[in-house]
Amino acid sequence: MFPLRKTKRAFVKTGDFTPGTKRRRCVSPVPETKAGGPDFLDSIPDDLVVSILCRLASTSRCPADFINVLMTCKRLNSLATSPLVLSRLSPKAIAVKAQNWSESVHRFLKRCVDAGSLEACYTLGMIRFYCLQIRGNGASLMAKAAISSHAPALYSLAVIQFNGSGGSKNDKDLRAGVALCARAAFLGHVDALRELGHCLQDGYGVPQNVSEGRRFLVQANARELAAVLSSGIEARSWLSLSQPPQIAVPNQNPIHGCPLLSDFGCNVPAPETHPANRFLADWFALRGGDYSPGDGLRLCSHAGCGRPETRKHEFRRCSICGVVNYCSRACQALDWKLRHKIDCAPVEQDVAGEGNNVQIDGNVNGDNVLVQMS
């Protein structure tokens, strides 16, 4: 006698079992929009939408990329302003313009800071320290980012220590500045590498070591070149084998490229200015360059810096022309090759009797610039 063969049974709405049919999985219906079409966005889980928004926030190329998401619908607005998404915002996503500064923008940056965004900590710290003149709070915000190994914040704190910004001349701490600069250089910050190289060459805040300082300068050049080559094919087209002109030639336009890479016979675009430094430059340009007329405070002469003095004669000035002044040796070296070498008098005309000056090697070809230490 043969055993009975088992058959598959499925339950239908009538409650009876029908042999030979598969059981169907219950799927929730897709909600419809007001227009009558299906709304697939509401069927996506929140955690998946947040993951997509985090990716968008970290790759935004301008604030409009993020603002357009906030204006899409209430759900995206709510999820996009969650702490996890705000903590991933890229520097360009919070690149607010100085002419658009308002209390609502200030609150938004503060909200990003509370969410844990290091870029917001650094940007708002720079704005409060230099623009709003809230020194203590601005420095603490930059320190918060620096503790988490944010390289631009480490370098900015190093510049503050070198100059004693926000205090008196006696508040300078050269050793602390070198330590912060070394940490930022270890993280690959190009300006910190250049600053540390000049400090070692000059014996400024650290025992003098010319060969080691030159090694850091060459490393800064190499990192600049690597950044250009990795940016794409279009940037490579800027590379050239011809040496750019060293002096202004009548009826000819000088080649404007990255200052230090020109030492190796390359002409490439200058590195992009950080949004925080661009904000500082625009902020004081809108206000005539100073906090208020008659204060006598100066801006760093390097166009890509934007840092102002916090007291008179804080920055070092060129001892030959006495017109330009710089917050750091890195800014001095960049501006020397970019424009000031053409505007300033020849260095060889005044090299004697500079007892209070520190010699700074502007580049690897031995072009020296003397800046007076104030």
PDB file of C-alpha atoms in Angstrom, residues 20-269:
ATOM      1  CA  GLY A  20      -1.615  23.193  -5.322  1.00  0.00           C
ATOM      2  CA  THR A  21      -1.455  26.996  -4.880  1.00  0.00           C
ATOM      3  CA  LYS A  22       1.364  29.054  -3.226  1.00  0.00           C
ATOM      4  CA  ARG A  23       0.747  31.413  -0.363  1.00  0.00           C
ATOM      5  CA  ARG A  24       1.232  35.058  -1.395  1.00  0.00           C
ATOM      6  CA  ARG A  25       3.232  37.474   0.756  1.00  0.00           C
ATOM      7  CA  CYS A  26       1.248  40.392   2.051  1.00  0.00           C
ATOM      8  CA  VAL A  27       2.688  43.686   0.722  1.00  0.00           C
ATOM      9  CA  SER A  28       1.603  47.058   2.075  1.00  0.00           C
ATOM     10  CA  PRO A  29       0.046  49.278  -0.551  1.00  0.00           C
ATOM     11  CA  VAL A  30       2.051  52.250  -1.842  1.00  0.00           C
ATOM     12  CA  PRO A  31       0.511  55.531  -0.616  1.00  0.00           C
ATOM     13  CA  GLU A  32      -0.810  57.920  -3.193  1.00  0.00           C
ATOM     14  CA  THR A  33      -0.106  61.605  -3.600  1.00  0.00           C
ATOM     15  CA  LYS A  34      -2.714  64.332  -3.803  1.00  0.00           C
ATOM     16  CA  ALA A  35      -2.472  64.148  -7.589  1.00  0.00           C
ATOM     17  CA  GLY A  36      -3.468  60.511  -7.492  1.00  0.00           C
ATOM     18  CA  GLY A  37      -0.076  58.980  -8.423  1.00  0.00           C
ATOM     19  CA  PRO A  38       1.964  56.691  -6.161  1.00  0.00           C
ATOM     20  CA  ASP A  39       4.363  58.300  -3.627  1.00  0.00           C
ATOM     21  CA  PHE A  40       7.315  55.953  -3.418  1.00  0.00           C
ATOM     22  CA  LEU A  41       9.277  58.246  -1.031  1.00  0.00           C
ATOM     23  CA  ASP A  42       6.993  57.443   1.892  1.00  0.00           C
ATOM     24  CA  SER A  43       7.594  53.744   1.373  1.00  0.00           C
ATOM     25  CA  ILE A  44      11.385  54.136   1.951  1.00  0.00           C
ATOM     26  CA  PRO A  45      12.481  53.591   5.583  1.00  0.00           C
ATOM     27  CA  ASP A  46      13.802  56.585   7.504  1.00  0.00           C
ATOM     28  CA  ASP A  47      17.222  55.049   8.159  1.00  0.00           C
ATOM     29  CA  LEU A  48      17.807  54.557   4.421  1.00  0.00           C
ATOM     30  CA  VAL A  49      16.767  58.147   3.663  1.00  0.00           C
ATOM     31  CA  VAL A  50      19.096  59.448   6.393  1.00  0.00           C
ATOM     32  CA  SER A  51      21.958  57.405   4.934  1.00  0.00           C
ATOM     33  CA  ILE A  52      21.362  58.972   1.523  1.00  0.00           C
ATOM     34  CA  LEU A  53      21.152  62.463   3.039  1.00  0.00           C
ATOM     35  CA  CYS A  54      24.454  61.921   4.898  1.00  0.00           C
ATOM     36  CA  ARG A  55      26.121  61.088   1.612  1.00  0.00           C
ATOM     37  CA  LEU A  56      24.603  64.161  -0.001  1.00  0.00           C
ATOM     38  CA  ALA A  57      25.686  66.401   2.893  1.00  0.00           C
ATOM     39  CA  SER A  58      29.295  65.217   2.773  1.00  0.00           C
ATOM     40  CA  THR A  59      29.572  65.759  -1.004  1.00  0.00           C
ATOM     41  CA  SER A  60      27.663  69.040  -1.355  1.00  0.00           C
ATOM     42  CA  ARG A  61      29.510  71.532  -3.533  1.00  0.00           C
ATOM     43  CA  CYS A  62      27.564  74.580  -2.361  1.00  0.00           C
ATOM     44  CA  PRO A  63      24.935  75.477   0.263  1.00  0.00           C
ATOM     45  CA  ALA A  64      22.229  75.362  -2.415  1.00  0.00           C
ATOM     46  CA  ASP A  65      22.663  71.599  -2.770  1.00  0.00           C
ATOM     47  CA  PHE A  66      21.601  71.134   0.836  1.00  0.00           C
ATOM     48  CA  ILE A  67      18.996  73.903   0.923  1.00  0.00           C
ATOM     49  CA  ASN A  68      17.147  72.407  -2.053  1.00  0.00           C
ATOM     50  CA  VAL A  69      16.665  69.219  -0.065  1.00  0.00           C
ATOM     51  CA  LEU A  70      15.229  71.145   2.882  1.00  0.00           C
ATOM     52  CA  MET A  71      12.690  72.797   0.582  1.00  0.00           C
ATOM     53  CA  THR A  72      11.501  69.554  -1.028  1.00  0.00           C
ATOM     54  CA  CYS A  73       9.002  68.325   1.550  1.00  0.00           C
ATOM     55  CA  LYS A  74       8.376  68.214   5.285  1.00  0.00           C
ATOM     56  CA  ARG A  75       9.775  64.715   5.688  1.00  0.00           C
ATOM     57  CA  LEU A  76      13.094  65.493   3.994  1.00  0.00           C
ATOM     58  CA  ASN A  77      13.306  68.769   5.907  1.00  0.00           C
ATOM     59  CA  SER A  78      12.882  66.912   9.197  1.00  0.00           C
ATOM     60  CA  LEU A  79      15.355  64.131   8.342  1.00  0.00           C
ATOM     61  CA  ALA A  80      17.936  66.465   6.772  1.00  0.00           C
ATOM     62  CA  THR A  81      18.148  68.557   9.930  1.00  0.00           C
ATOM     63  CA  SER A  82      18.798  65.554  12.148  1.00  0.00           C
ATOM     64  CA  PRO A  83      22.106  65.643  14.090  1.00  0.00           C
ATOM     65  CA  LEU A  84      23.561  62.745  12.096  1.00  0.00           C
ATOM     66  CA  VAL A  85      23.128  64.572   8.776  1.00  0.00           C
ATOM     67  CA  LEU A  86      24.253  67.978  10.088  1.00  0.00           C
ATOM     68  CA  SER A  87      27.433  66.452  11.482  1.00  0.00           C
ATOM     69  CA  ARG A  88      28.417  65.277   7.975  1.00  0.00           C
ATOM     70  CA  LEU A  89      28.103  68.618   6.177  1.00  0.00           C
ATOM     71  CA  SER A  90      31.053  69.407   3.927  1.00  0.00           C
ATOM     72  CA  PRO A  91      32.990  72.705   4.181  1.00  0.00           C
ATOM     73  CA  LYS A  92      31.332  73.952   0.985  1.00  0.00           C
ATOM     74  CA  ALA A  93      27.861  73.134   2.314  1.00  0.00           C
ATOM     75  CA  ILE A  94      28.319  75.633   5.159  1.00  0.00           C
ATOM     76  CA  ALA A  95      30.269  78.157   3.076  1.00  0.00           C
ATOM     77  CA  VAL A  96      28.139  81.126   4.028  1.00  0.00           C
ATOM     78  CA  LYS A  97      28.884  84.451   2.339  1.00  0.00           C
ATOM     79  CA  ALA A  98      29.753  87.491   4.415  1.00  0.00           C
ATOM     80  CA  GLN A  99      27.093  89.649   2.740  1.00  0.00           C
ATOM     81  CA  ASN A 100      24.446  87.049   3.654  1.00  0.00           C
ATOM     82  CA  TRP A 101      25.387  86.849   7.333  1.00  0.00           C
ATOM     83  CA  SER A 102      22.391  87.028   9.641  1.00  0.00           C
ATOM     84  CA  GLU A 103      21.198  85.761  12.983  1.00  0.00           C
ATOM     85  CA  SER A 104      19.451  82.814  11.327  1.00  0.00           C
ATOM     86  CA  VAL A 105      22.720  81.781   9.669  1.00  0.00           C
ATOM     87  CA  HIS A 106      24.433  82.093  13.036  1.00  0.00           C
ATOM     88  CA  ARG A 107      21.819  79.821  14.627  1.00  0.00           C
ATOM     89  CA  PHE A 108      22.186  77.250  11.846  1.00  0.00           C
ATOM     90  CA  LEU A 109      25.971  77.065  12.318  1.00  0.00           C
ATOM     91  CA  LYS A 110      25.449  76.754  16.060  1.00  0.00           C
ATOM     92  CA  ARG A 111      23.030  73.890  15.438  1.00  0.00           C
ATOM     93  CA  CYS A 112      25.662  72.163  13.278  1.00  0.00           C
ATOM     94  CA  VAL A 113      28.200  72.658  16.066  1.00  0.00           C
ATOM     95  CA  ASP A 114      25.844  71.049  18.573  1.00  0.00           C
ATOM     96  CA  ALA A 115      25.388  68.141  16.148  1.00  0.00           C
ATOM     97  CA  GLY A 116      29.157  67.524  16.195  1.00  0.00           C
ATOM     98  CA  SER A 117      30.264  69.003  12.859  1.00  0.00           C
ATOM     99  CA  LEU A 118      34.004  69.741  13.004  1.00  0.00           C
ATOM    100  CA  GLU A 119      33.814  72.012   9.973  1.00  0.00           C
ATOM    101  CA  ALA A 120      31.088  74.064  11.633  1.00  0.00           C
ATOM    102  CA  CYS A 121      33.187  74.290  14.823  1.00  0.00           C
ATOM    103  CA  TYR A 122      36.140  75.614  12.846  1.00  0.00           C
ATOM    104  CA  THR A 123      34.149  77.999  10.636  1.00  0.00           C
ATOM    105  CA  LEU A 124      32.075  79.471  13.460  1.00  0.00           C
ATOM    106  CA  GLY A 125      35.179  79.646  15.655  1.00  0.00           C
ATOM    107  CA  MET A 126      37.025  81.706  13.039  1.00  0.00           C
ATOM    108  CA  ILE A 127      34.014  83.999  12.554  1.00  0.00           C
ATOM    109  CA  ARG A 128      33.546  84.595  16.270  1.00  0.00           C
ATOM    110  CA  PHE A 129      37.241  85.063  17.008  1.00  0.00           C
ATOM    111  CA  TYR A 130      38.137  87.435  14.175  1.00  0.00           C
ATOM    112  CA  CYS A 131      34.855  88.952  12.911  1.00  0.00           C
ATOM    113  CA  LEU A 132      32.562  89.125  15.933  1.00  0.00           C
ATOM    114  CA  GLN A 133      35.529  89.615  18.313  1.00  0.00           C
ATOM    115  CA  ILE A 134      34.255  86.972  20.750  1.00  0.00           C
ATOM    116  CA  ARG A 135      37.794  85.726  21.390  1.00  0.00           C
ATOM    117  CA  GLY A 136      37.306  83.176  24.137  1.00  0.00           C
ATOM    118  CA  ASN A 137      34.333  81.403  22.592  1.00  0.00           C
ATOM    119  CA  GLY A 138      35.865  81.427  19.113  1.00  0.00           C
ATOM    120  CA  ALA A 139      39.120  79.924  20.363  1.00  0.00           C
ATOM    121  CA  SER A 140      37.236  77.246  22.316  1.00  0.00           C
ATOM    122  CA  LEU A 141      35.282  76.226  19.204  1.00  0.00           C
ATOM    123  CA  MET A 142      38.496  75.889  17.203  1.00  0.00           C
ATOM    124  CA  ALA A 143      40.026  73.930  20.078  1.00  0.00           C
ATOM    125  CA  LYS A 144      37.012  71.600  20.042  1.00  0.00           C
ATOM    126  CA  ALA A 145      37.697  70.834  16.386  1.00  0.00           C
ATOM    127  CA  ALA A 146      41.450  70.582  16.982  1.00  0.00           C
ATOM    128  CA  ILE A 147      40.964  67.953  19.705  1.00  0.00           C
ATOM    129  CA  SER A 148      39.323  65.765  17.056  1.00  0.00           C
ATOM    130  CA  SER A 149      42.377  66.212  14.761  1.00  0.00           C
ATOM    131  CA  HIS A 150      40.904  68.856  12.466  1.00  0.00           C
ATOM    132  CA  ALA A 151      44.021  70.061  10.635  1.00  0.00           C
ATOM    133  CA  PRO A 152      42.884  73.608   9.663  1.00  0.00           C
ATOM    134  CA  ALA A 153      41.800  74.253  13.264  1.00  0.00           C
ATOM    135  CA  LEU A 154      45.177  73.074  14.564  1.00  0.00           C
ATOM    136  CA  TYR A 155      46.982  75.388  12.165  1.00  0.00           C
ATOM    137  CA  SER A 156      44.758  78.364  13.030  1.00  0.00           C
ATOM    138  CA  LEU A 157      45.449  77.866  16.732  1.00  0.00           C
ATOM    139  CA  ALA A 158      49.163  77.715  15.905  1.00  0.00           C
ATOM    140  CA  VAL A 159      48.934  81.114  14.165  1.00  0.00           C
ATOM    141  CA  ILE A 160      47.124  82.508  17.215  1.00  0.00           C
ATOM    142  CA  GLN A 161      49.914  81.236  19.496  1.00  0.00           C
ATOM    143  CA  PHE A 162      52.660  82.604  17.239  1.00  0.00           C
ATOM    144  CA  ASN A 163      51.104  86.092  17.211  1.00  0.00           C
ATOM    145  CA  GLY A 164      49.531  86.164  20.659  1.00  0.00           C
ATOM    146  CA  SER A 165      46.243  87.043  18.939  1.00  0.00           C
ATOM    147  CA  GLY A 166      43.516  88.283  21.245  1.00  0.00           C
ATOM    148  CA  GLY A 167      46.031  89.284  23.907  1.00  0.00           C
ATOM    149  CA  SER A 168      49.248  91.234  24.315  1.00  0.00           C
ATOM    150  CA  LYS A 169      52.691  90.711  22.830  1.00  0.00           C
ATOM    151  CA  ASN A 170      53.692  88.827  25.969  1.00  0.00           C
ATOM    152  CA  ASP A 171      51.008  86.223  25.286  1.00  0.00           C
ATOM    153  CA  LYS A 172      52.989  84.737  22.401  1.00  0.00           C
ATOM    154  CA  ASP A 173      53.821  81.071  22.946  1.00  0.00           C
ATOM    155  CA  LEU A 174      56.205  79.970  20.211  1.00  0.00           C
ATOM    156  CA  ARG A 175      56.684  76.452  21.526  1.00  0.00           C
ATOM    157  CA  ALA A 176      52.934  75.851  21.680  1.00  0.00           C
ATOM    158  CA  GLY A 177      52.608  77.211  18.154  1.00  0.00           C
ATOM    159  CA  VAL A 178      55.284  74.854  16.858  1.00  0.00           C
ATOM    160  CA  ALA A 179      53.649  71.891  18.621  1.00  0.00           C
ATOM    161  CA  LEU A 180      50.243  72.666  17.096  1.00  0.00           C
ATOM    162  CA  CYS A 181      51.833  73.239  13.711  1.00  0.00           C
ATOM    163  CA  ALA A 182      53.659  69.903  13.914  1.00  0.00           C
ATOM    164  CA  ARG A 183      50.408  68.096  14.682  1.00  0.00           C
ATOM    165  CA  ALA A 184      48.664  69.716  11.703  1.00  0.00           C
ATOM    166  CA  ALA A 185      51.661  68.927   9.484  1.00  0.00           C
ATOM    167  CA  PHE A 186      51.475  65.288  10.572  1.00  0.00           C
ATOM    168  CA  LEU A 187      47.871  65.273   9.318  1.00  0.00           C
ATOM    169  CA  GLY A 188      49.033  66.565   5.931  1.00  0.00           C
ATOM    170  CA  HIS A 189      48.076  70.249   6.150  1.00  0.00           C
ATOM    171  CA  VAL A 190      50.162  71.992   3.484  1.00  0.00           C
ATOM    172  CA  ASP A 191      50.340  75.429   5.154  1.00  0.00           C
ATOM    173  CA  ALA A 192      51.371  73.788   8.426  1.00  0.00           C
ATOM    174  CA  LEU A 193      54.135  71.877   6.629  1.00  0.00           C
ATOM    175  CA  ARG A 194      55.362  75.104   5.103  1.00  0.00           C
ATOM    176  CA  GLU A 195      55.160  76.998   8.402  1.00  0.00           C
ATOM    177  CA  LEU A 196      57.011  74.261  10.260  1.00  0.00           C
ATOM    178  CA  GLY A 197      59.699  74.215   7.580  1.00  0.00           C
ATOM    179  CA  HIS A 198      60.317  77.943   7.970  1.00  0.00           C
ATOM    180  CA  CYS A 199      60.370  77.654  11.772  1.00  0.00           C
ATOM    181  CA  LEU A 200      63.055  74.979  11.554  1.00  0.00           C
ATOM    182  CA  GLN A 201      65.100  76.958   9.048  1.00  0.00           C
ATOM    183  CA  ASP A 202      64.918  80.134  11.149  1.00  0.00           C
ATOM    184  CA  GLY A 203      65.129  78.545  14.597  1.00  0.00           C
ATOM    185  CA  TYR A 204      61.835  80.229  15.482  1.00  0.00           C
ATOM    186  CA  GLY A 205      60.362  78.503  18.547  1.00  0.00           C
ATOM    187  CA  VAL A 206      62.420  75.369  17.870  1.00  0.00           C
ATOM    188  CA  PRO A 207      66.160  74.579  17.581  1.00  0.00           C
ATOM    189  CA  GLN A 208      67.408  75.552  14.128  1.00  0.00           C
ATOM    190  CA  ASN A 209      67.736  72.736  11.613  1.00  0.00           C
ATOM    191  CA  VAL A 210      68.060  74.031   8.053  1.00  0.00           C
ATOM    192  CA  SER A 211      68.146  70.667   6.306  1.00  0.00           C
ATOM    193  CA  GLU A 212      65.090  69.383   8.174  1.00  0.00           C
ATOM    194  CA  GLY A 213      63.224  72.614   7.458  1.00  0.00           C
ATOM    195  CA  ARG A 214      63.975  72.350   3.759  1.00  0.00           C
ATOM    196  CA  ARG A 215      62.699  68.778   3.811  1.00  0.00           C
ATOM    197  CA  PHE A 216      59.339  69.979   5.144  1.00  0.00           C
ATOM    198  CA  LEU A 217      59.162  72.667   2.441  1.00  0.00           C
ATOM    199  CA  VAL A 218      59.804  70.109  -0.278  1.00  0.00           C
ATOM    200  CA  GLN A 219      57.165  67.858   1.270  1.00  0.00           C
ATOM    201  CA  ALA A 220      54.659  70.732   1.150  1.00  0.00           C
ATOM    202  CA  ASN A 221      55.440  71.204  -2.548  1.00  0.00           C
ATOM    203  CA  ALA A 222      54.999  67.487  -3.198  1.00  0.00           C
ATOM    204  CA  ARG A 223      51.622  67.432  -1.471  1.00  0.00           C
ATOM    205  CA  GLU A 224      50.450  70.399  -3.520  1.00  0.00           C
ATOM    206  CA  LEU A 225      51.494  68.634  -6.713  1.00  0.00           C
ATOM    207  CA  ALA A 226      49.783  65.397  -5.636  1.00  0.00           C
ATOM    208  CA  ALA A 227      46.569  67.282  -4.877  1.00  0.00           C
ATOM    209  CA  VAL A 228      46.552  68.807  -8.352  1.00  0.00           C
ATOM    210  CA  LEU A 229      47.281  65.535 -10.138  1.00  0.00           C
ATOM    211  CA  SER A 230      44.559  63.709  -8.215  1.00  0.00           C
ATOM    212  CA  SER A 231      41.931  66.352  -8.950  1.00  0.00           C
ATOM    213  CA  GLY A 232      41.351  65.221 -12.549  1.00  0.00           C
ATOM    214  CA  ILE A 233      42.489  65.460 -16.127  1.00  0.00           C
ATOM    215  CA  GLU A 234      41.531  69.132 -16.519  1.00  0.00           C
ATOM    216  CA  ALA A 235      43.912  70.182 -13.753  1.00  0.00           C
ATOM    217  CA  ARG A 236      46.770  68.267 -15.370  1.00  0.00           C
ATOM    218  CA  SER A 237      46.460  70.442 -18.465  1.00  0.00           C
ATOM    219  CA  TRP A 238      47.715  73.348 -16.348  1.00  0.00           C
ATOM    220  CA  LEU A 239      51.063  71.649 -15.828  1.00  0.00           C
ATOM    221  CA  SER A 240      53.866  73.053 -17.939  1.00  0.00           C
ATOM    222  CA  LEU A 241      57.570  72.432 -18.188  1.00  0.00           C
ATOM    223  CA  SER A 242      58.557  76.033 -18.750  1.00  0.00           C
ATOM    224  CA  GLN A 243      59.700  78.215 -15.844  1.00  0.00           C
ATOM    225  CA  PRO A 244      57.266  81.096 -15.172  1.00  0.00           C
ATOM    226  CA  PRO A 245      58.669  84.627 -15.455  1.00  0.00           C
ATOM    227  CA  GLN A 246      60.293  85.861 -12.253  1.00  0.00           C
ATOM    228  CA  ILE A 247      59.907  89.586 -12.977  1.00  0.00           C
ATOM    229  CA  ALA A 248      57.277  91.738 -14.595  1.00  0.00           C
ATOM    230  CA  VAL A 249      57.849  92.150 -18.338  1.00  0.00           C
ATOM    231  CA  PRO A 250      56.315  95.165 -20.113  1.00  0.00           C
ATOM    232  CA  ASN A 251      53.415  94.380 -22.454  1.00  0.00           C
ATOM    233  CA  GLN A 252      53.260  90.808 -21.181  1.00  0.00           C
ATOM    234  CA  ASN A 253      50.867  89.209 -18.739  1.00  0.00           C
ATOM    235  CA  PRO A 254      52.619  87.186 -16.009  1.00  0.00           C
ATOM    236  CA  ILE A 255      51.596  83.572 -15.551  1.00  0.00           C
ATOM    237  CA  HIS A 256      49.518  83.189 -12.395  1.00  0.00           C
ATOM    238  CA  GLY A 257      49.933  79.743 -10.897  1.00  0.00           C
ATOM    239  CA  CYS A 258      50.585  78.050  -7.603  1.00  0.00           C
ATOM    240  CA  PRO A 259      53.579  79.905  -6.117  1.00  0.00           C
ATOM    241  CA  LEU A 260      55.609  77.042  -4.714  1.00  0.00           C
ATOM    242  CA  LEU A 261      54.979  74.565  -7.510  1.00  0.00           C
ATOM    243  CA  SER A 262      56.498  77.088  -9.909  1.00  0.00           C
ATOM    244  CA  ASP A 263      59.835  76.359  -8.232  1.00  0.00           C
ATOM    245  CA  PHE A 264      59.810  72.999 -10.010  1.00  0.00           C
ATOM    246  CA  GLY A 265      58.891  74.452 -13.398  1.00  0.00           C
ATOM    247  CA  CYS A 266      55.181  73.693 -13.021  1.00  0.00           C
ATOM    248  CA  ASN A 267      52.343  76.138 -13.483  1.00  0.00           C
ATOM    249  CA  VAL A 268      49.069  75.002 -11.928  1.00  0.00           C
ATOM    250  CA  PRO A 269      46.089  76.764 -10.343  1.00  0.00           C
TER     251      PRO A 269
END
